[in-house]
């Protein structure tokens, strides 16, 4: 038991220690300051700008930034959808896989485009090597860079700067952050035992009977795996994701994956502090998702360590860890930690099956995706967190009779409407309406566990799609026309409506003239305000989604315990 808790808190401590260094590096990149990689990357970026026609110094408004994202993403959607449908005629397909159904291809294309990587298929039996690295791997870089660009644009607007140029931010996100780390990480993963090959499946005799052969799937996994985690993509090369020994061979690779998942979203808060020239406030804000992360990990880990009381009774033990759906390489502790971190950051990769989690874990993973700020999605999670802060400033200002200001800029009707729409409208609509339809027609739902857990399966699938997470309660039969199309709606609504709202909110803040602080100004870099903000986050999340949590994991917990 002690070893498990040490592993959990040591992993979190490493991430906290990395955040200030990585946050400062990202701030230097996007402030245009000198970095060690400049001699190599500056000429490369100039070449890319020249070839693509990008004017590096051309600033964009909020609408222009949003339109650039929407148009470029639309072109990429057509590109990767075509690759899926033409898969049988393309190279690097040693097992001769044909094209998937059009609805599965559409869902996969939208899923990877939106940085969700929700998979209604098993990777090794559906998509070829070429599709995996040319379409899915390509989108892992671009979708992650898009989210990071939005986060940086939001930070610029919040701190009174122009939003910047989307294409420049996209290229810098890839060349200076995602690609260099991925190169180093891929080499480390290869050294740790992950395959990286274009050879076909390896045919070997079985241990039980040497006269019977089996085919062991492999492929170019290592480079795919690092961007899967670093970019908070989450889509697995193999069907069981990071529970597969080729995607996650041992404790070392598991640790690197966890650190990679958390590194960018946690460090972006420090990046904000440097942009705002207020590191004190940045660390105050940092403490909110960190405290929630620790709380949620403890809740989940206790449930997995104590296990199922009914099973414990059969075994004649008071404590028997829940090992159903888990790899013995990781056990209860790292499985619980991975489940919380992957849903807290909108990554979606898994090293255990979430459908087998105790109700504690089901509650926490759903709550993470409902809130989207612990530490949230790639770039967009940081923006969500500050949208909550804007609402907290407004609500607190009303309660104490002080001027609602943030960073010396007044919070007015437009900002409150955009923040409220973003937090209280988009996510519930993208989750609750399609879930209600699916639950009303059992033939559509594909539930494998009737009752409270079955409701959680349906809610989880739409929540994962709308939150751009991608993980699932995999007992659900989700590769159907209904699920592929209905979750595609949630994927698109959960990605692009918030992006547009965030950019308009940032644009509105950037245009405001700063006002000098007075005795009536509400300070936002104090422990009291940080506590109030955390309370508002939990209250808003509870009011919106507590009914489905009560009918799902909470009711299941009462049934079991």
XYZ file of C-alpha atoms in Angstrom:
561
model
C 0.000 0.000 0.000
C 2.707 2.495 1.027
C 4.632 1.924 -2.194
C 1.532 2.767 -4.226
C 0.918 6.059 -2.429
C 4.596 7.015 -2.755
C 4.421 6.422 -6.523
C 1.293 8.584 -6.778
C 2.612 11.598 -4.907
C 6.126 11.359 -6.372
C 4.642 11.576 -9.881
C 2.604 14.667 -8.962
C 5.649 16.244 -7.271
C 7.759 15.779 -10.427
C 5.105 17.546 -12.519
C 4.939 20.472 -10.079
C 8.732 20.757 -10.149
C 8.802 20.800 -13.962
C 6.031 23.405 -14.378
C 8.015 26.617 -13.691
C 10.845 25.667 -16.075
C 8.617 24.478 -18.889
C 6.234 27.389 -18.333
C 9.068 29.889 -18.685
C 10.279 28.181 -21.852
C 6.829 28.372 -23.464
C 6.537 32.018 -22.448
C 9.856 32.777 -24.169
C 8.704 30.947 -27.308
C 5.431 32.854 -27.629
C 6.817 36.200 -26.491
C 9.330 35.935 -29.328
C 12.342 35.850 -27.000
C 15.558 33.965 -27.707
C 15.778 30.234 -26.944
C 18.477 27.601 -27.373
C 16.741 26.150 -30.432
C 16.717 29.426 -32.388
C 19.767 28.724 -34.607
C 18.102 25.586 -35.992
C 14.411 26.454 -35.881
C 14.298 30.109 -36.911
C 15.492 29.392 -40.504
C 13.107 26.410 -40.683
C 10.152 28.543 -39.570
C 11.026 31.286 -42.068
C 11.033 28.662 -44.810
C 7.626 27.375 -43.687
C 6.211 30.914 -43.586
C 7.556 31.560 -47.082
C 6.183 28.321 -48.536
C 2.760 28.742 -46.934
C 2.447 32.493 -47.539
C 2.061 33.294 -43.842
C 2.873 36.853 -42.814
C 4.475 36.308 -39.455
C 3.910 39.846 -38.177
C 0.257 40.068 -39.206
C -2.014 40.203 -36.138
C -5.508 38.687 -36.115
C -8.717 39.693 -34.382
C -10.741 37.126 -32.476
C -12.990 36.410 -35.474
C -10.031 36.171 -37.854
C -8.222 33.776 -35.515
C -11.362 31.628 -35.209
C -11.970 31.623 -38.983
C -8.376 30.555 -39.617
C -8.861 27.605 -37.255
C -12.190 26.577 -38.769
C -11.036 26.804 -42.390
C -7.719 25.022 -41.864
C -9.418 22.278 -39.831
C -12.063 21.801 -42.527
C -9.361 21.212 -45.148
C -7.578 18.718 -42.882
C -10.855 16.885 -42.215
C -11.334 16.254 -45.936
C -7.692 15.173 -46.273
C -7.713 12.519 -43.545
C -11.238 11.305 -44.392
C -9.987 10.616 -47.936
C -7.009 8.657 -46.573
C -9.358 6.444 -44.543
C -11.576 5.649 -47.520
C -8.580 4.989 -49.821
C -6.665 2.961 -47.222
C -6.761 -0.303 -49.206
C -4.918 1.293 -52.149
C -2.267 3.106 -50.085
C 1.204 1.795 -49.101
C 2.512 0.463 -45.760
C -0.425 -1.887 -45.287
C 1.233 -5.261 -44.650
C -1.943 -6.950 -43.411
C -4.032 -5.750 -46.367
C -6.642 -3.815 -44.402
C -9.484 -2.317 -46.433
C -11.398 0.900 -45.858
C -13.606 1.181 -42.747
C -17.307 2.008 -43.048
C -18.033 5.626 -43.990
C -19.601 6.447 -40.618
C -16.648 5.010 -38.666
C -14.236 6.858 -40.970
C -16.139 10.113 -40.442
C -16.225 9.664 -36.669
C -12.505 8.854 -36.536
C -11.629 11.842 -38.729
C -13.667 14.262 -36.589
C -12.390 12.659 -33.396
C -8.704 13.121 -34.251
C -9.338 16.549 -35.794
C -10.785 17.766 -32.494
C -7.904 16.415 -30.372
C -10.318 13.864 -28.869
C -9.151 10.572 -30.390
C -12.308 8.779 -29.305
C -11.955 5.342 -30.870
C -14.882 3.158 -31.904
C -12.426 0.650 -33.388
C -9.371 -1.425 -32.532
C -6.282 0.179 -34.081
C -4.323 -2.906 -35.108
C -7.292 -4.470 -36.946
C -8.810 -1.366 -38.572
C -6.162 1.107 -39.748
C -2.906 0.474 -41.629
C 0.534 1.773 -40.725
C 0.221 4.514 -43.341
C -3.147 5.639 -41.952
C -1.843 5.560 -38.394
C 1.192 7.775 -39.006
C 0.144 9.857 -42.051
C -3.413 10.659 -40.959
C -3.794 9.948 -37.242
C -0.214 10.853 -36.269
C -0.351 14.014 -38.374
C -3.567 15.102 -36.665
C -2.079 14.400 -33.238
C 0.474 17.143 -33.843
C -1.832 19.606 -35.572
C -4.844 19.270 -33.253
C -2.652 19.571 -30.172
C -0.891 22.616 -31.644
C -4.291 24.174 -32.438
C -5.399 23.846 -28.817
C -2.099 25.238 -27.566
C -2.385 28.172 -29.993
C -5.875 28.964 -28.669
C -4.580 28.875 -25.096
C -1.752 31.273 -25.941
C -4.083 33.614 -27.853
C -6.421 33.647 -24.858
C -3.557 34.472 -22.490
C -2.437 37.296 -24.776
C -5.930 38.787 -24.889
C -6.407 38.417 -21.147
C -3.189 40.334 -20.494
C -4.023 43.161 -22.907
C -1.984 42.023 -25.906
C -3.091 41.419 -29.483
C -4.138 37.809 -30.011
C -1.371 37.061 -32.505
C -1.441 35.037 -35.713
C -2.916 31.527 -35.655
C -0.628 30.107 -38.331
C 2.484 31.420 -36.592
C 1.320 30.044 -33.238
C 0.480 26.695 -34.866
C 3.914 26.360 -36.471
C 5.780 27.440 -33.325
C 3.761 25.051 -31.178
C 4.889 22.168 -33.373
C 8.483 23.150 -34.160
C 9.513 24.451 -30.736
C 7.452 22.396 -28.290
C 5.731 19.285 -29.610
C 8.275 18.051 -32.148
C 11.532 18.418 -30.143
C 10.087 16.741 -27.059
C 8.497 14.016 -29.188
C 11.839 13.210 -30.833
C 13.531 12.772 -27.457
C 10.552 10.901 -26.017
C 10.334 8.494 -28.953
C 14.006 7.568 -28.558
C 13.461 6.981 -24.833
C 10.437 4.796 -25.540
C 12.333 2.716 -28.109
C 15.110 2.196 -25.562
C 12.488 1.134 -23.003
C 11.080 -1.580 -25.254
C 8.430 -0.061 -27.538
C 8.496 -1.226 -31.182
C 9.141 1.192 -34.048
C 8.975 -0.785 -37.269
C 7.177 -0.965 -40.609
C 7.408 -4.760 -40.657
C 4.160 -6.714 -40.538
C 2.813 -8.800 -37.682
C 5.273 -11.271 -36.161
C 4.102 -14.881 -36.492
C 5.352 -17.120 -33.667
C 4.350 -20.493 -32.157
C 2.246 -20.389 -29.007
C 3.682 -21.433 -25.657
C 0.888 -23.977 -25.091
C 1.325 -25.746 -28.430
C 4.362 -25.053 -30.671
C 2.458 -26.449 -33.661
C -0.074 -23.608 -33.440
C 1.007 -20.132 -34.531
C -0.225 -16.701 -33.550
C 0.282 -13.278 -35.140
C 1.585 -10.545 -32.832
C 0.689 -7.075 -34.080
C 3.404 -4.426 -34.047
C 4.246 -1.253 -35.983
C 5.689 2.272 -35.701
C 4.467 2.672 -32.122
C 7.102 4.642 -30.173
C 6.856 7.948 -32.081
C 3.046 7.616 -32.079
C 2.964 7.057 -28.322
C 4.871 10.140 -27.202
C 2.756 12.639 -29.143
C -0.312 10.719 -28.001
C 0.532 11.712 -24.426
C 2.346 15.035 -24.877
C -0.384 16.439 -27.117
C -3.169 15.088 -24.875
C -4.466 13.115 -27.833
C -4.975 9.733 -26.204
C -5.703 7.569 -29.257
C -4.052 4.163 -29.010
C -2.090 2.426 -31.756
C -3.572 -0.790 -30.358
C -7.122 -1.392 -29.205
C -6.356 -1.488 -25.478
C -4.265 1.674 -25.600
C -1.575 2.102 -22.907
C -2.645 -1.137 -21.232
C -0.913 -2.891 -24.171
C 2.687 -3.934 -23.365
C 3.905 -2.493 -26.684
C 2.396 0.919 -25.860
C 3.397 0.922 -22.196
C 5.939 -1.808 -21.392
C 6.897 -0.993 -17.800
C 6.834 1.413 -14.868
C 9.372 3.760 -16.485
C 7.309 4.295 -19.623
C 4.182 4.689 -17.474
C 5.878 7.458 -15.471
C 7.070 9.268 -18.612
C 3.579 9.079 -20.063
C 1.977 10.575 -16.952
C 4.498 13.421 -16.840
C 4.044 14.079 -20.567
C 0.253 14.254 -20.207
C 0.402 16.830 -17.411
C 3.410 18.868 -18.514
C 1.882 21.351 -20.986
C -1.488 22.130 -19.304
C 0.096 22.582 -15.876
C 2.983 24.694 -17.187
C 0.711 26.980 -19.214
C -0.559 28.525 -15.996
C 3.003 29.625 -15.217
C 3.267 30.891 -18.790
C 0.222 33.051 -18.043
C 1.926 34.414 -14.916
C 4.921 35.539 -16.979
C 2.680 37.164 -19.605
C 0.743 38.936 -16.836
C 3.912 39.743 -14.869
C 2.179 38.264 -11.817
C 3.645 34.903 -10.853
C 1.997 35.117 -7.445
C -1.440 35.015 -9.026
C -0.322 32.245 -11.386
C 0.677 30.022 -8.475
C -2.590 30.856 -6.694
C -4.510 29.781 -9.795
C -2.233 26.726 -10.149
C -3.240 25.619 -6.651
C -6.906 25.177 -7.675
C -6.479 22.380 -10.255
C -3.590 20.914 -8.241
C -5.733 20.618 -5.104
C -8.612 19.107 -7.082
C -6.212 16.687 -8.787
C -4.826 15.465 -5.457
C -8.336 15.160 -3.981
C -9.639 13.213 -6.973
C -6.612 10.908 -7.044
C -7.075 10.101 -3.343
C -10.797 9.376 -3.806
C -10.162 7.109 -6.797
C -7.156 5.338 -5.283
C -9.006 4.551 -2.048
C -11.803 2.936 -4.038
C -9.422 0.816 -6.117
C -7.366 -0.177 -3.066
C -10.364 -1.219 -0.981
C -11.995 -3.068 -3.876
C -15.495 -4.507 -4.159
C -17.046 -5.531 -0.794
C -18.900 -8.424 -2.442
C -15.669 -9.824 -3.870
C -13.866 -9.248 -0.566
C -16.530 -11.282 1.242
C -16.046 -14.185 -1.154
C -12.273 -13.982 -0.705
C -12.609 -13.718 3.070
C -10.655 -10.431 3.171
C -11.471 -6.924 4.352
C -9.252 -5.384 1.670
C -8.696 -6.872 -1.787
C -7.636 -4.307 -4.413
C -9.849 -4.112 -7.477
C -7.647 -5.615 -10.187
C -10.407 -6.239 -12.736
C -9.514 -4.552 -16.025
C -5.999 -3.686 -14.828
C -2.484 -4.657 -15.797
C -0.374 -6.207 -13.032
C 2.514 -4.069 -14.333
C 0.797 -1.038 -12.819
C -1.546 -2.337 -10.104
C -4.210 -0.358 -8.277
C -2.137 2.773 -7.583
C -0.822 3.655 -11.033
C -4.079 2.580 -12.649
C -6.040 4.974 -10.413
C -3.511 7.770 -10.955
C -3.557 7.298 -14.728
C -7.371 7.299 -14.839
C -7.573 10.600 -12.959
C -4.779 12.342 -14.871
C -6.013 11.259 -18.301
C -9.533 12.591 -17.645
C -8.313 15.664 -15.765
C -6.268 16.788 -18.757
C -8.625 15.683 -21.546
C -6.012 13.216 -22.813
C -8.101 10.050 -22.854
C -5.277 7.510 -22.963
C -5.826 4.604 -20.555
C -3.637 1.986 -18.905
C -6.668 0.223 -17.397
C -10.296 -0.201 -18.435
C -12.410 2.594 -16.922
C -15.518 0.431 -17.198
C -13.988 -1.686 -14.390
C -13.342 1.211 -12.009
C -15.148 1.275 -8.681
C -17.935 3.903 -8.417
C -15.397 6.286 -6.823
C -13.371 6.234 -10.019
C -16.414 6.541 -12.254
C -17.555 9.604 -10.295
C -14.136 11.262 -10.461
C -13.454 10.604 -14.139
C -16.871 12.017 -15.063
C -16.406 15.015 -12.739
C -13.019 15.762 -14.318
C -14.561 15.913 -17.781
C -17.537 17.966 -16.588
C -15.230 20.610 -15.070
C -12.476 20.526 -17.758
C -10.049 22.582 -15.665
C -8.060 19.990 -13.664
C -5.679 20.910 -15.592
C -7.911 20.723 -18.630
C -7.380 20.291 -22.342
C -4.344 21.246 -24.380
C -4.369 25.046 -24.121
C -8.147 25.268 -23.944
C -8.195 23.929 -20.377
C -6.150 26.912 -19.194
C -8.565 29.221 -21.012
C -11.536 27.472 -19.358
C -9.926 27.988 -15.963
C -9.598 31.726 -16.529
C -13.166 31.886 -17.839
C -14.187 30.550 -14.430
C -11.997 33.239 -12.857
C -13.820 35.934 -14.817
C -17.150 34.618 -13.527
C -15.716 34.457 -10.014
C -14.579 38.083 -10.247
C -18.039 39.144 -11.369
C -19.913 37.131 -8.724
C -17.535 38.135 -5.919
C -17.670 41.774 -6.955
C -21.463 41.689 -6.728
C -21.353 40.086 -3.283
C -18.918 42.574 -1.724
C -19.887 45.652 -3.718
C -16.551 46.100 -5.479
C -15.750 46.840 -9.101
C -15.438 43.581 -11.095
C -11.992 43.941 -12.667
C -9.418 41.434 -13.820
C -5.831 42.473 -14.521
C -6.924 46.121 -14.476
C -9.717 45.579 -17.027
C -13.401 45.861 -16.197
C -15.541 42.759 -16.477
C -18.749 43.827 -18.232
C -21.843 42.265 -19.782
C -20.139 40.898 -22.915
C -17.457 39.030 -20.941
C -19.966 37.607 -18.451
C -22.309 36.443 -21.226
C -19.496 34.728 -23.152
C -18.058 33.057 -20.027
C -21.513 31.911 -18.885
C -22.402 30.572 -22.329
C -19.096 28.721 -22.490
C -19.404 27.081 -19.075
C -23.138 26.665 -18.521
C -24.586 26.053 -21.997
C -22.299 24.363 -24.534
C -21.154 21.383 -22.510
C -24.569 20.411 -21.081
C -26.238 20.639 -24.522
C -23.566 18.490 -26.177
C -23.878 15.831 -23.458
C -27.345 15.719 -21.949
C -29.530 16.033 -25.069
C -27.991 13.163 -27.118
C -27.658 11.057 -23.945
C -31.360 11.518 -23.206
C -32.227 10.376 -26.741
C -29.970 7.310 -26.493
C -31.403 6.311 -23.104
C -34.953 6.745 -24.404
C -34.335 4.133 -27.107
C -32.524 1.115 -25.595
C -31.944 -0.360 -29.063
C -29.658 2.604 -29.785
C -27.727 2.648 -26.519
C -25.758 -0.625 -26.739
C -25.477 -0.847 -22.952
C -23.716 -3.970 -21.652
C -24.488 -3.378 -17.957
C -28.132 -2.476 -17.275
C -28.951 -0.270 -14.320
C -26.925 2.556 -12.817
C -23.676 1.529 -14.476
C -25.380 1.384 -17.864
C -26.482 5.004 -17.470
C -22.895 5.917 -16.617
C -21.697 4.186 -19.798
C -23.932 6.368 -21.972
C -23.228 9.618 -20.113
C -19.491 8.873 -20.126
C -19.398 8.369 -23.907
C -21.002 11.739 -24.670
C -19.067 13.497 -21.916
C -15.802 12.120 -23.296
C -16.763 13.346 -26.779
C -17.912 16.814 -25.712
C -14.891 17.304 -23.436
C -12.566 16.173 -26.264
C -11.210 13.472 -23.980
C -11.719 10.228 -25.893
C -11.661 7.612 -23.120
C -14.711 5.423 -22.560
C -16.527 2.863 -20.483
C -15.635 0.254 -23.073
C -18.421 -2.146 -22.249
C -20.510 0.057 -24.519
C -21.243 -1.193 -28.051
C -20.305 2.074 -29.725
C -19.342 1.187 -33.321
C -22.826 1.738 -34.741
C -24.301 4.330 -37.068
C -26.068 6.031 -34.146
C -23.024 6.288 -31.915
C -20.653 7.331 -34.703
C -22.919 10.162 -35.864
C -24.306 11.332 -32.514
C -20.897 11.490 -30.860
C -19.582 13.330 -33.923
C -22.090 16.074 -33.079
C -20.788 16.210 -29.496
C -17.176 16.196 -30.730
C -17.715 19.192 -33.013
C -19.874 21.156 -30.577
C -17.521 20.515 -27.666
C -14.478 21.649 -29.660
C -15.346 24.541 -31.934
C -18.104 26.438 -30.136
C -15.901 26.873 -27.016
C -12.892 27.841 -29.164
C -14.874 30.616 -30.863
C -16.309 31.801 -27.522
C -12.859 31.820 -25.887
C -11.320 33.801 -28.733
C -14.140 36.361 -28.689
C -13.762 36.668 -24.922
C -10.004 37.149 -25.260
C -10.511 39.685 -28.052
C -12.960 41.636 -25.900
C -10.507 41.731 -22.975
C -7.612 42.782 -25.208
C -9.513 45.860 -26.425
C -10.247 47.220 -22.955
C -8.234 50.125 -21.622
C -6.593 49.304 -18.296
C -7.832 51.257 -15.309
C -5.686 52.047 -12.268
C -6.274 49.982 -9.149
C -8.148 51.749 -6.360
C -9.234 50.885 -2.848
C -12.418 49.468 -4.371
C -10.640 47.078 -6.755
C -11.042 43.398 -5.972
C -7.645 41.718 -5.716
C -7.417 38.375 -7.496
C -4.020 37.224 -6.235
C -5.077 36.366 -2.680
C -5.800 33.074 -0.983
C -9.350 34.181 -0.189
C -10.231 34.877 -3.812
C -8.593 31.617 -4.880
C -10.785 29.726 -2.406
C -13.906 31.520 -3.596
C -13.043 30.658 -7.213
C -12.602 26.976 -6.327
C -15.988 27.038 -4.591
C -17.694 28.627 -7.605
C -16.134 26.029 -9.926
C -17.451 23.162 -7.812
C -20.889 24.735 -7.329
C -21.403 25.423 -11.039
C -20.262 21.917 -11.920
C -22.453 20.318 -9.237
C -25.568 22.291 -10.159
C -25.263 21.338 -13.824
C -24.257 17.703 -13.693
C -24.949 16.384 -10.200
C -28.280 14.754 -11.193
C -26.588 12.434 -13.706
C -23.780 11.721 -11.236
C -26.383 10.859 -8.603
C -28.195 8.494 -10.970
C -24.954 6.915 -12.162
C -21.865 6.346 -9.990
C -23.396 7.623 -6.726
C -26.382 5.278 -6.988
C -24.059 2.444 -8.018
C -21.930 3.073 -4.939
C -24.971 2.814 -2.655
C -25.944 -0.409 -4.429
C -22.506 -1.957 -3.912
C -21.664 -0.665 -0.465
